[in-house]
């Protein structure tokens, strides 16, 4: 069963639009055959599908601008898409909109080691950046699980995180500037080569704006010197509370590990069933994977302190991996956790919420209770250090009603995050999936201030409509909100 | 000689406005007597003065909102002011505008050690935060030189930096959320208790917006665990090039010191003349002050590596201070550098530009040449690690023509920063002082996208007019730009 996000609208005559797009970017960069369009009908939020009427595959900033100018001229909306790995449906096509795909913009344009920055096109795959600069001893820090397939442009749109974002920050902390095509086709440069910039911080505004303000066509990234030493610690606990307390205590001790991940009993057994790492003790209620990096002496000192904190909190064993092979072995199960769930269950729905670290034990208990109430198994594999939860709900999309029930459970988990002072998204974005929950987190006035920005940059509502903000048309709860996605809100101006 | 920034405008009848303000916030919180108003006629950019027609001293969010509602009702602009220590004239009064001063909002509202955050009113002085939490082993990282007198609200408005921002980032990296009164008097909450927030990053937009989007009335700050160990290194060099190369090499080695400051020969001699630290060798062409912090083993390792890098670059001596008294002794001269200039010369004009670190030697040579060409002495005391220059131009404001000449020299230095790929402001903001240089850095289209935000949040142009953005009325060069501060630009909507 596949849900339809957008209601059918009045038929548009696509022929002149497609001809204009072909003229703008070249015939072989416009996809219009139904079979070929199928590839683009969903992103990583695979439970929703919508075939786009036409897809454009630009290769340069000028081609993106030319395509958007056609959209602007015909007043047809457009949806930007990177590699299509996003988990919140940010790149989900809209029935009446051109899909502009930046995956074909795959050039690394400049590498400047002296000033530690790299300029890339948006279709460059996340880990290509590190591969390109690792020979010189550098790397690009944001590392979403999908880093071997997701694009930097998509990372910018969703402000992606990853295991190492505890110490190094999410994508927005690593973007110095972007070239952006506005929803009317104009090209602007935002930010630049140095971090400090006067005027409004528009780079921060654009990173995480999910394509609702235009399409990014060049990105200036900050690269970091690769750490000299890396250690990974695996600590196992007989209670989730003890693991949660350890996380708090490590941070309170003034140590910021590169990453601090938690897996619960259900997750680690699922991983062992499928991946067979033989590293994770099956009887542990929770394990922590803690990576520390830096100068050798620094790593040694942190390792000893963290080990002591784990033991004070009742860890049964603390295994330390120093060489690359051993480290990979410990990480293997964590990296394969999502895939392992896929083998245990026909489908899984991954949620993405944030809570204050101190609430970890309470929230994990409540999630278990919610899962029981709704009748679904929930696995927890997540970025414990920054309180970024990823409950994985196992279900079968072929059974009518399960998707809706699982979405309801996911929504209850998000509301729980908000209740304890957290957030409805840590790193996956809002997209099409979670916009109905925005009013749970923001007051109408708070949301309206965001919509002013959207309306001023995107006055006709052409850029990625029906994403990120609730609209009365599709959100049950949000129907009570006075908000609307674009033009309807401009009476203020 | 004092320059007038704003041209006289049509006389406004202030009586009903003042009565309404008195009714809104209480008679004793409205200042209208000419002698009392004198206190507010300038901020840290003391070369410009303008007496405000009336000053409001609110104590609560509701009083700020009530005052702004009066401004909105009478369509009279307002200028926000914190402690008045800003160096770019962001709080400079405007002849026809109410001055709203948040310096009287001085309460620390909440301290949450478990989640490492503090909620303050905007008038709280920067180092009060650290004083309040240091007993529990925490501190607030952004440390502008003026931290004993500047307010957190002003830091937010100007996105202030400081010595320790090399490692820890500027103000924007430490603000989790704000309560903001919009230019129509509405109160909104932006951001929140956890770092990851969905929707547009409006916190990033507001931090550094210099009061042009409203007035911040509550700020949720991130506090950090105080480092266990701190060392300060003083290295002296016989050439500026060698000191500059050391800065690059330290960063390239993957070490990010807490701070890395440079003083040139002229500055260090000025400091020794006045402060007599007896620490700085008078024959050095440049000295570096490098602070490293962290766990003891980490500090020891970094200290040895940095010492070796200094020596490889020809440092004559590297002095290391580990205990608090010795550290303060090394820092004393740097902290007193601006004041020392004030004793050497009747006035000084401090500029604030950013350059890529690799350009340090070239830019310092060029600044010396520009100083010679204009006939003024320029001292350089600055945050070398992040390429944030602070050339101090010595002059006498009583001599007609000197202020203008010095401003021209300052402008030439900023243009030089832009030429090498840098920025016209690192941490002092644009304010009234540098808005004419914005077109040197941004294209008309780039600036216009910022003005869209301003126009959408501040459609009547009431919030801090004549600041941050160039306007044809007062900027010679900018007169060729199509930009305008508020309403004039809204034809797009």
Tab-separated table of C-alpha atoms in Angstrom, chain A residues 54-457:
chain	number	residue	atom	x	y	z
A	54	UNK	CA	9.158	15.639	-15.732
A	55	UNK	CA	12.723	15.469	-14.393
A	56	UNK	CA	15.589	17.837	-15.231
A	57	UNK	CA	19.227	16.758	-14.821
A	58	UNK	CA	21.353	19.930	-14.918
A	59	UNK	CA	25.155	19.883	-14.889
A	60	UNK	CA	25.974	23.541	-14.137
A	61	UNK	CA	24.719	26.470	-12.086
A	62	UNK	CA	23.604	28.135	-15.304
A	63	UNK	CA	21.519	25.097	-16.281
A	64	UNK	CA	19.849	25.036	-12.858
A	65	UNK	CA	19.104	28.751	-13.258
A	66	UNK	CA	17.760	28.213	-16.773
A	67	UNK	CA	15.474	25.392	-15.582
A	68	UNK	CA	14.178	27.434	-12.638
A	69	UNK	CA	13.570	30.403	-14.933
A	70	UNK	CA	11.329	28.190	-17.051
A	71	UNK	CA	9.435	27.147	-13.902
A	72	UNK	CA	9.133	30.792	-12.890
A	73	UNK	CA	7.932	31.812	-16.331
A	74	UNK	CA	5.254	29.101	-16.447
A	75	UNK	CA	4.504	29.462	-12.730
A	76	UNK	CA	5.077	25.768	-12.220
A	77	UNK	CA	6.570	24.603	-8.900
A	78	UNK	CA	9.794	22.618	-8.676
A	79	UNK	CA	11.121	20.047	-6.210
A	80	UNK	CA	14.917	19.760	-5.739
A	81	UNK	CA	16.445	16.295	-5.307
A	82	UNK	CA	20.013	15.236	-4.541
A	83	UNK	CA	20.856	11.543	-4.320
A	84	UNK	CA	17.354	10.741	-3.072
A	85	UNK	CA	18.468	9.121	0.195
A	86	UNK	CA	16.648	11.542	2.524
A	87	UNK	CA	14.458	9.925	5.165
A	88	UNK	CA	11.798	12.616	5.620
A	89	UNK	CA	10.517	12.876	2.054
A	90	UNK	CA	12.120	16.248	1.349
A	91	UNK	CA	12.713	15.156	-2.252
A	92	UNK	CA	9.334	13.444	-2.662
A	93	UNK	CA	7.929	14.605	-6.007
A	94	UNK	CA	4.794	16.709	-6.151
A	95	UNK	CA	2.282	15.764	-8.813
A	96	UNK	CA	2.254	19.188	-10.397
A	97	UNK	CA	5.969	20.079	-10.102
A	98	UNK	CA	9.178	19.713	-12.102
A	99	UNK	CA	11.773	17.561	-10.295
A	100	UNK	CA	15.240	19.133	-10.566
A	101	UNK	CA	17.917	16.559	-9.749
A	102	UNK	CA	21.419	17.757	-8.842
A	103	UNK	CA	22.864	14.221	-8.648
A	104	UNK	CA	24.549	14.767	-12.019
A	105	UNK	CA	26.495	17.805	-10.721
A	106	UNK	CA	29.388	15.702	-9.430
A	107	UNK	CA	32.512	17.805	-9.741
A	108	UNK	CA	34.894	18.760	-6.963
A	109	UNK	CA	35.705	22.270	-8.182
A	110	UNK	CA	38.526	23.370	-5.887
A	111	UNK	CA	40.656	22.092	-3.016
A	112	UNK	CA	42.550	24.651	-0.904
A	113	UNK	CA	44.539	22.854	1.776
A	114	UNK	CA	46.160	26.014	3.151
A	115	UNK	CA	42.798	27.467	4.074
A	116	UNK	CA	41.177	24.063	4.680
A	117	UNK	CA	38.288	24.388	2.285
A	118	UNK	CA	36.872	22.533	-0.674
A	119	UNK	CA	34.353	23.740	-3.246
A	120	UNK	CA	31.998	21.076	-4.610
A	121	UNK	CA	28.962	20.754	-6.809
A	122	UNK	CA	25.893	19.523	-4.914
A	123	UNK	CA	25.828	16.041	-6.461
A	124	UNK	CA	29.246	15.131	-5.041
A	125	UNK	CA	28.797	12.124	-2.729
A	126	UNK	CA	29.550	12.878	0.927
A	127	UNK	CA	32.534	10.567	1.326
A	128	UNK	CA	34.106	11.558	-1.995
A	129	UNK	CA	35.206	14.716	-0.200
A	130	UNK	CA	37.156	12.789	2.423
A	131	UNK	CA	38.506	10.436	-0.251
A	132	UNK	CA	39.749	13.428	-2.256
A	133	UNK	CA	41.600	15.060	0.648
A	134	UNK	CA	42.617	12.109	2.850
A	135	UNK	CA	45.936	11.714	1.034
A	136	UNK	CA	46.900	15.143	2.356
A	137	UNK	CA	45.738	14.219	5.862
A	138	UNK	CA	42.333	15.939	5.851
A	139	UNK	CA	38.703	14.839	6.082
A	140	UNK	CA	35.149	16.201	5.942
A	141	UNK	CA	33.516	15.701	9.337
A	142	UNK	CA	29.718	15.296	8.846
A	143	UNK	CA	29.162	11.584	8.321
A	144	UNK	CA	25.534	10.477	7.915
A	145	UNK	CA	25.115	6.682	7.849
A	146	UNK	CA	24.348	6.992	4.155
A	147	UNK	CA	27.606	8.812	3.442
A	148	UNK	CA	28.683	6.435	0.689
A	149	UNK	CA	25.563	7.259	-1.341
A	150	UNK	CA	24.117	10.588	-0.139
A	151	UNK	CA	25.122	13.878	-1.771
A	152	UNK	CA	26.558	16.989	-0.188
A	153	UNK	CA	23.704	19.021	-1.711
A	154	UNK	CA	21.187	16.834	0.090
A	155	UNK	CA	23.206	17.108	3.302
A	156	UNK	CA	23.018	20.896	3.008
A	157	UNK	CA	19.263	20.791	2.360
A	158	UNK	CA	18.594	18.587	5.391
A	159	UNK	CA	21.443	19.818	7.651
A	160	UNK	CA	22.511	16.208	8.033
A	161	UNK	CA	24.266	14.866	11.084
A	162	UNK	CA	26.129	11.639	11.785
A	163	UNK	CA	28.091	9.711	14.358
A	164	UNK	CA	30.890	12.296	14.602
A	165	UNK	CA	28.619	15.315	14.925
A	166	UNK	CA	28.737	15.110	18.716
A	167	UNK	CA	32.221	16.624	18.719
A	168	UNK	CA	32.322	18.279	15.323
A	169	UNK	CA	28.793	19.597	14.797
A	170	UNK	CA	26.259	18.945	12.041
A	171	UNK	CA	26.503	20.046	8.411
A	172	UNK	CA	25.773	23.722	9.109
A	173	UNK	CA	28.963	23.948	11.175
A	174	UNK	CA	31.044	22.943	8.152
A	175	UNK	CA	29.570	25.057	5.354
A	176	UNK	CA	31.342	28.353	4.666
A	177	UNK	CA	29.309	29.463	1.681
A	178	UNK	CA	26.965	28.433	-1.099
A	179	UNK	CA	25.981	29.539	-4.565
A	180	UNK	CA	22.211	29.497	-4.681
A	181	UNK	CA	19.678	29.792	-7.495
A	182	UNK	CA	16.673	31.640	-6.116
A	183	UNK	CA	13.097	30.609	-6.996
A	184	UNK	CA	13.034	33.224	-9.749
A	185	UNK	CA	16.219	31.904	-11.362
A	186	UNK	CA	18.570	34.579	-10.063
A	187	UNK	CA	22.014	33.373	-8.906
A	188	UNK	CA	23.379	34.672	-5.580
A	189	UNK	CA	26.486	33.966	-3.511
A	190	UNK	CA	25.958	33.552	0.194
A	191	UNK	CA	28.781	33.352	2.727
A	192	UNK	CA	32.272	32.854	1.445
A	193	UNK	CA	35.812	31.687	1.908
A	194	UNK	CA	36.256	32.843	5.517
A	195	UNK	CA	33.956	31.871	8.350
A	196	UNK	CA	33.190	35.314	9.707
A	197	UNK	CA	30.765	37.154	7.474
A	198	UNK	CA	28.929	40.413	8.079
A	199	UNK	CA	25.230	40.852	7.456
A	200	UNK	CA	22.577	38.260	8.175
A	201	UNK	CA	23.789	34.675	8.458
A	202	UNK	CA	22.069	33.476	5.307
A	203	UNK	CA	24.300	30.399	5.071
A	204	UNK	CA	22.796	29.194	8.336
A	205	UNK	CA	19.353	29.985	6.988
A	206	UNK	CA	19.873	28.055	3.755
A	207	UNK	CA	21.472	24.997	5.372
A	208	UNK	CA	18.506	22.929	6.513
A	209	UNK	CA	15.941	24.867	4.475
A	210	UNK	CA	15.109	21.690	2.500
A	211	UNK	CA	15.086	23.331	-0.905
A	212	UNK	CA	12.308	25.747	0.014
A	213	UNK	CA	14.492	28.815	-0.660
A	214	UNK	CA	16.076	27.727	-3.935
A	215	UNK	CA	18.650	25.221	-5.191
A	216	UNK	CA	22.264	25.221	-4.005
A	217	UNK	CA	24.655	24.705	-6.941
A	218	UNK	CA	28.085	25.185	-5.340
A	219	UNK	CA	29.130	24.533	-1.776
A	220	UNK	CA	32.282	25.708	0.024
A	221	UNK	CA	33.058	23.184	2.760
A	222	UNK	CA	35.450	23.310	5.660
A	223	UNK	CA	37.774	20.312	5.871
A	224	UNK	CA	39.561	19.278	9.050
A	225	UNK	CA	42.954	17.772	9.706
A	226	UNK	CA	42.499	14.041	10.288
A	227	UNK	CA	43.138	13.078	13.934
A	228	UNK	CA	46.442	11.336	14.651
A	229	UNK	CA	44.934	8.746	16.942
A	230	UNK	CA	41.497	7.159	17.213
A	231	UNK	CA	40.255	4.739	19.866
A	232	UNK	CA	36.859	3.078	20.041
A	233	UNK	CA	35.437	1.822	23.339
A	234	UNK	CA	32.635	-0.700	23.644
A	235	UNK	CA	30.995	-0.740	27.077
A	236	UNK	CA	28.110	-3.048	27.980
A	237	UNK	CA	25.523	-2.448	30.685
A	238	UNK	CA	22.828	-4.420	32.441
A	239	UNK	CA	20.428	-1.484	32.320
A	240	UNK	CA	19.571	1.314	29.939
A	241	UNK	CA	19.636	3.707	32.908
A	242	UNK	CA	23.281	2.898	33.620
A	243	UNK	CA	24.236	3.471	29.982
A	244	UNK	CA	22.301	6.766	29.960
A	245	UNK	CA	23.954	7.915	33.179
A	246	UNK	CA	27.355	7.112	31.661
A	247	UNK	CA	26.603	9.345	28.686
A	248	UNK	CA	25.713	12.242	31.000
A	249	UNK	CA	28.739	11.661	33.212
A	250	UNK	CA	31.208	11.616	30.313
A	251	UNK	CA	29.934	14.959	29.013
A	252	UNK	CA	29.793	16.383	32.538
A	253	UNK	CA	33.448	15.431	32.973
A	254	UNK	CA	34.242	17.892	30.187
A	255	UNK	CA	35.061	15.187	27.643
A	256	UNK	CA	33.448	15.455	24.226
A	257	UNK	CA	34.042	12.160	22.423
A	258	UNK	CA	34.002	12.207	18.611
A	259	UNK	CA	30.918	9.995	18.831
A	260	UNK	CA	28.899	8.255	21.562
A	261	UNK	CA	26.303	5.779	20.281
A	262	UNK	CA	23.848	3.592	22.140
A	263	UNK	CA	22.136	0.355	21.047
A	264	UNK	CA	19.501	-1.369	23.158
A	265	UNK	CA	19.150	-5.102	23.750
A	266	UNK	CA	16.717	-5.619	20.909
A	267	UNK	CA	18.926	-3.768	18.405
A	268	UNK	CA	22.156	-5.469	19.336
A	269	UNK	CA	20.534	-8.910	19.143
A	270	UNK	CA	18.997	-8.057	15.788
A	271	UNK	CA	22.450	-7.010	14.587
A	272	UNK	CA	24.095	-10.163	15.936
A	273	UNK	CA	21.388	-12.327	14.330
A	274	UNK	CA	22.016	-10.817	10.940
A	275	UNK	CA	25.573	-9.430	10.817
A	276	UNK	CA	27.217	-11.774	13.356
A	277	UNK	CA	29.901	-9.388	14.590
A	278	UNK	CA	30.477	-11.539	17.715
A	279	UNK	CA	31.396	-8.306	19.494
A	280	UNK	CA	28.165	-7.358	21.202
A	281	UNK	CA	27.160	-9.307	24.342
A	282	UNK	CA	23.628	-10.537	23.699
A	283	UNK	CA	22.578	-10.320	27.332
A	284	UNK	CA	23.472	-6.616	27.686
A	285	UNK	CA	20.498	-4.303	28.148
A	286	UNK	CA	22.444	-1.564	26.369
A	287	UNK	CA	25.854	-1.026	24.846
A	288	UNK	CA	27.729	2.190	24.245
A	289	UNK	CA	30.181	2.701	21.389
A	290	UNK	CA	32.413	5.651	22.187
A	291	UNK	CA	34.964	7.017	19.733
A	292	UNK	CA	37.691	9.396	20.902
A	293	UNK	CA	40.205	11.112	18.657
A	294	UNK	CA	43.069	13.587	18.819
A	295	UNK	CA	46.726	13.632	19.744
A	296	UNK	CA	47.964	10.319	21.205
A	297	UNK	CA	48.341	11.650	24.754
A	298	UNK	CA	44.907	13.261	24.634
A	299	UNK	CA	43.264	10.041	23.445
A	300	UNK	CA	45.049	8.018	26.109
A	301	UNK	CA	43.900	10.386	28.853
A	302	UNK	CA	40.291	10.476	27.648
A	303	UNK	CA	40.207	6.714	27.207
A	304	UNK	CA	41.246	6.139	30.824
A	305	UNK	CA	38.744	8.682	32.139
A	306	UNK	CA	35.877	7.280	30.090
A	307	UNK	CA	36.716	3.719	31.089
A	308	UNK	CA	36.602	4.743	34.747
A	309	UNK	CA	33.243	6.506	34.263
A	310	UNK	CA	31.812	3.409	32.537
A	311	UNK	CA	32.980	1.232	35.419
A	312	UNK	CA	31.608	3.623	38.038
A	313	UNK	CA	28.259	3.245	36.298
A	314	UNK	CA	28.436	-0.527	36.446
A	315	UNK	CA	29.721	-1.445	33.002
A	316	UNK	CA	30.475	-5.164	32.911
A	317	UNK	CA	33.179	-4.904	30.272
A	318	UNK	CA	34.964	-2.093	28.481
A	319	UNK	CA	36.687	-3.237	25.287
A	320	UNK	CA	39.144	-0.841	23.672
A	321	UNK	CA	40.019	-0.919	19.982
A	322	UNK	CA	43.005	1.116	18.849
A	323	UNK	CA	43.997	-0.229	15.436
A	324	UNK	CA	41.821	0.345	12.353
A	325	UNK	CA	40.779	-3.310	11.910
A	326	UNK	CA	39.583	-3.678	15.508
A	327	UNK	CA	37.805	-0.314	15.385
A	328	UNK	CA	35.933	-1.285	12.244
A	329	UNK	CA	34.924	-4.550	13.879
A	330	UNK	CA	33.310	-2.711	16.776
A	331	UNK	CA	31.585	-0.233	14.462
A	332	UNK	CA	30.414	-2.845	11.957
A	333	UNK	CA	27.251	-3.755	13.846
A	334	UNK	CA	26.255	-0.149	14.463
A	335	UNK	CA	26.742	0.752	10.812
A	336	UNK	CA	24.702	-2.267	9.708
A	337	UNK	CA	21.933	-1.774	12.285
A	338	UNK	CA	19.353	-0.260	9.933
A	339	UNK	CA	20.023	-2.890	7.290
A	340	UNK	CA	19.744	-5.635	9.944
A	341	UNK	CA	16.261	-4.392	10.849
A	342	UNK	CA	15.332	-4.626	7.192
A	343	UNK	CA	16.210	-8.336	7.305
A	344	UNK	CA	14.177	-8.950	10.476
A	345	UNK	CA	11.033	-7.257	9.243
A	346	UNK	CA	9.531	-6.496	5.807
A	347	UNK	CA	9.662	-2.756	6.555
A	348	UNK	CA	10.907	-0.380	9.191
A	349	UNK	CA	10.087	3.229	9.925
A	350	UNK	CA	12.945	5.249	11.400
A	351	UNK	CA	12.040	8.196	13.568
A	352	UNK	CA	14.409	11.077	14.381
A	353	UNK	CA	13.865	13.103	17.552
A	354	UNK	CA	16.067	14.926	20.032
A	355	UNK	CA	15.822	15.022	23.808
A	356	UNK	CA	17.942	16.545	26.562
A	357	UNK	CA	20.518	13.905	27.487
A	358	UNK	CA	19.277	13.795	31.076
A	359	UNK	CA	15.915	12.464	29.862
A	360	UNK	CA	17.376	9.396	28.129
A	361	UNK	CA	16.312	6.674	30.617
A	362	UNK	CA	12.782	8.084	31.021
A	363	UNK	CA	12.218	8.543	27.299
A	364	UNK	CA	13.495	5.057	26.401
A	365	UNK	CA	11.074	3.564	28.925
A	366	UNK	CA	8.211	5.605	27.504
A	367	UNK	CA	9.090	4.600	23.937
A	368	UNK	CA	8.957	0.933	24.983
A	369	UNK	CA	5.558	1.532	26.582
A	370	UNK	CA	4.269	3.329	23.476
A	371	UNK	CA	5.491	0.464	21.262
A	372	UNK	CA	3.674	-2.041	23.459
A	373	UNK	CA	0.504	0.061	23.423
A	374	UNK	CA	0.485	0.249	19.623
A	375	UNK	CA	1.628	-3.365	19.245
A	376	UNK	CA	4.896	-2.775	17.361
A	377	UNK	CA	8.494	-3.617	18.170
A	378	UNK	CA	10.760	-0.596	18.501
A	379	UNK	CA	14.548	-0.857	18.339
A	380	UNK	CA	16.749	1.975	19.586
A	381	UNK	CA	20.049	2.696	17.859
A	382	UNK	CA	21.089	6.282	18.276
A	383	UNK	CA	23.459	9.187	18.837
A	384	UNK	CA	23.297	9.128	22.641
A	385	UNK	CA	25.862	11.879	23.177
A	386	UNK	CA	23.667	14.564	21.709
A	387	UNK	CA	20.354	12.990	22.694
A	388	UNK	CA	19.435	12.313	19.057
A	389	UNK	CA	17.143	9.269	19.098
A	390	UNK	CA	16.468	6.969	16.183
A	391	UNK	CA	13.673	4.598	17.196
A	392	UNK	CA	13.226	1.986	14.467
A	393	UNK	CA	9.670	0.712	14.282
A	394	UNK	CA	9.301	-2.668	12.572
A	395	UNK	CA	6.172	-3.258	10.490
A	396	UNK	CA	4.803	-4.703	7.283
A	397	UNK	CA	3.704	-2.150	4.731
A	398	UNK	CA	1.710	-4.796	2.867
A	399	UNK	CA	-0.714	-5.171	5.765
A	400	UNK	CA	-3.397	-2.513	5.364
A	401	UNK	CA	-3.417	-0.048	8.233
A	402	UNK	CA	0.093	-0.794	9.521
A	403	UNK	CA	1.731	2.249	7.897
A	404	UNK	CA	-0.856	4.562	9.425
A	405	UNK	CA	-0.533	2.881	12.833
A	406	UNK	CA	3.264	3.105	12.716
A	407	UNK	CA	3.125	6.759	11.702
A	408	UNK	CA	0.836	7.386	14.647
A	409	UNK	CA	3.307	5.649	16.963
A	410	UNK	CA	6.134	7.708	15.426
A	411	UNK	CA	4.091	10.832	16.035
A	412	UNK	CA	3.528	9.878	19.671
A	413	UNK	CA	7.294	9.450	20.075
A	414	UNK	CA	7.895	12.909	18.582
A	415	UNK	CA	5.334	14.457	20.911
A	416	UNK	CA	7.139	12.774	23.801
A	417	UNK	CA	10.414	14.387	22.648
A	418	UNK	CA	8.743	17.802	22.562
A	419	UNK	CA	7.180	17.200	25.989
A	420	UNK	CA	10.579	16.676	27.634
A	421	UNK	CA	12.017	19.815	26.027
A	422	UNK	CA	13.430	18.276	22.861
A	423	UNK	CA	12.882	18.516	19.129
A	424	UNK	CA	11.031	16.665	16.368
A	425	UNK	CA	14.094	16.366	14.143
A	426	UNK	CA	17.775	15.941	14.821
A	427	UNK	CA	19.238	15.374	11.394
A	428	UNK	CA	16.704	13.925	8.947
A	429	UNK	CA	14.681	17.072	8.363
A	430	UNK	CA	10.945	17.682	8.276
A	431	UNK	CA	10.206	17.167	4.585
A	432	UNK	CA	6.803	15.755	3.756
A	433	UNK	CA	6.843	13.324	6.667
A	434	UNK	CA	6.849	15.503	9.758
A	435	UNK	CA	5.443	18.862	8.780
A	436	UNK	CA	2.192	18.067	10.547
A	437	UNK	CA	4.143	17.957	13.823
A	438	UNK	CA	5.639	21.436	13.447
A	439	UNK	CA	2.703	22.988	15.373
A	440	UNK	CA	3.485	20.622	18.278
A	441	UNK	CA	6.823	22.320	18.568
A	442	UNK	CA	6.211	25.891	17.444
A	443	UNK	CA	3.495	28.398	18.221
A	444	UNK	CA	1.596	29.890	15.261
A	445	UNK	CA	3.584	33.131	15.706
A	446	UNK	CA	6.915	31.240	15.760
A	447	UNK	CA	6.014	29.364	12.584
A	448	UNK	CA	4.743	32.508	10.939
A	449	UNK	CA	8.140	34.196	11.320
A	450	UNK	CA	9.668	31.279	9.408
A	451	UNK	CA	6.995	31.585	6.751
A	452	UNK	CA	7.839	35.277	6.318
A	453	UNK	CA	11.323	34.220	5.235
A	454	UNK	CA	9.890	31.619	2.887
A	455	UNK	CA	7.364	34.024	1.461
A	456	UNK	CA	9.957	36.755	0.905
A	457	UNK	CA	12.414	34.464	-0.900
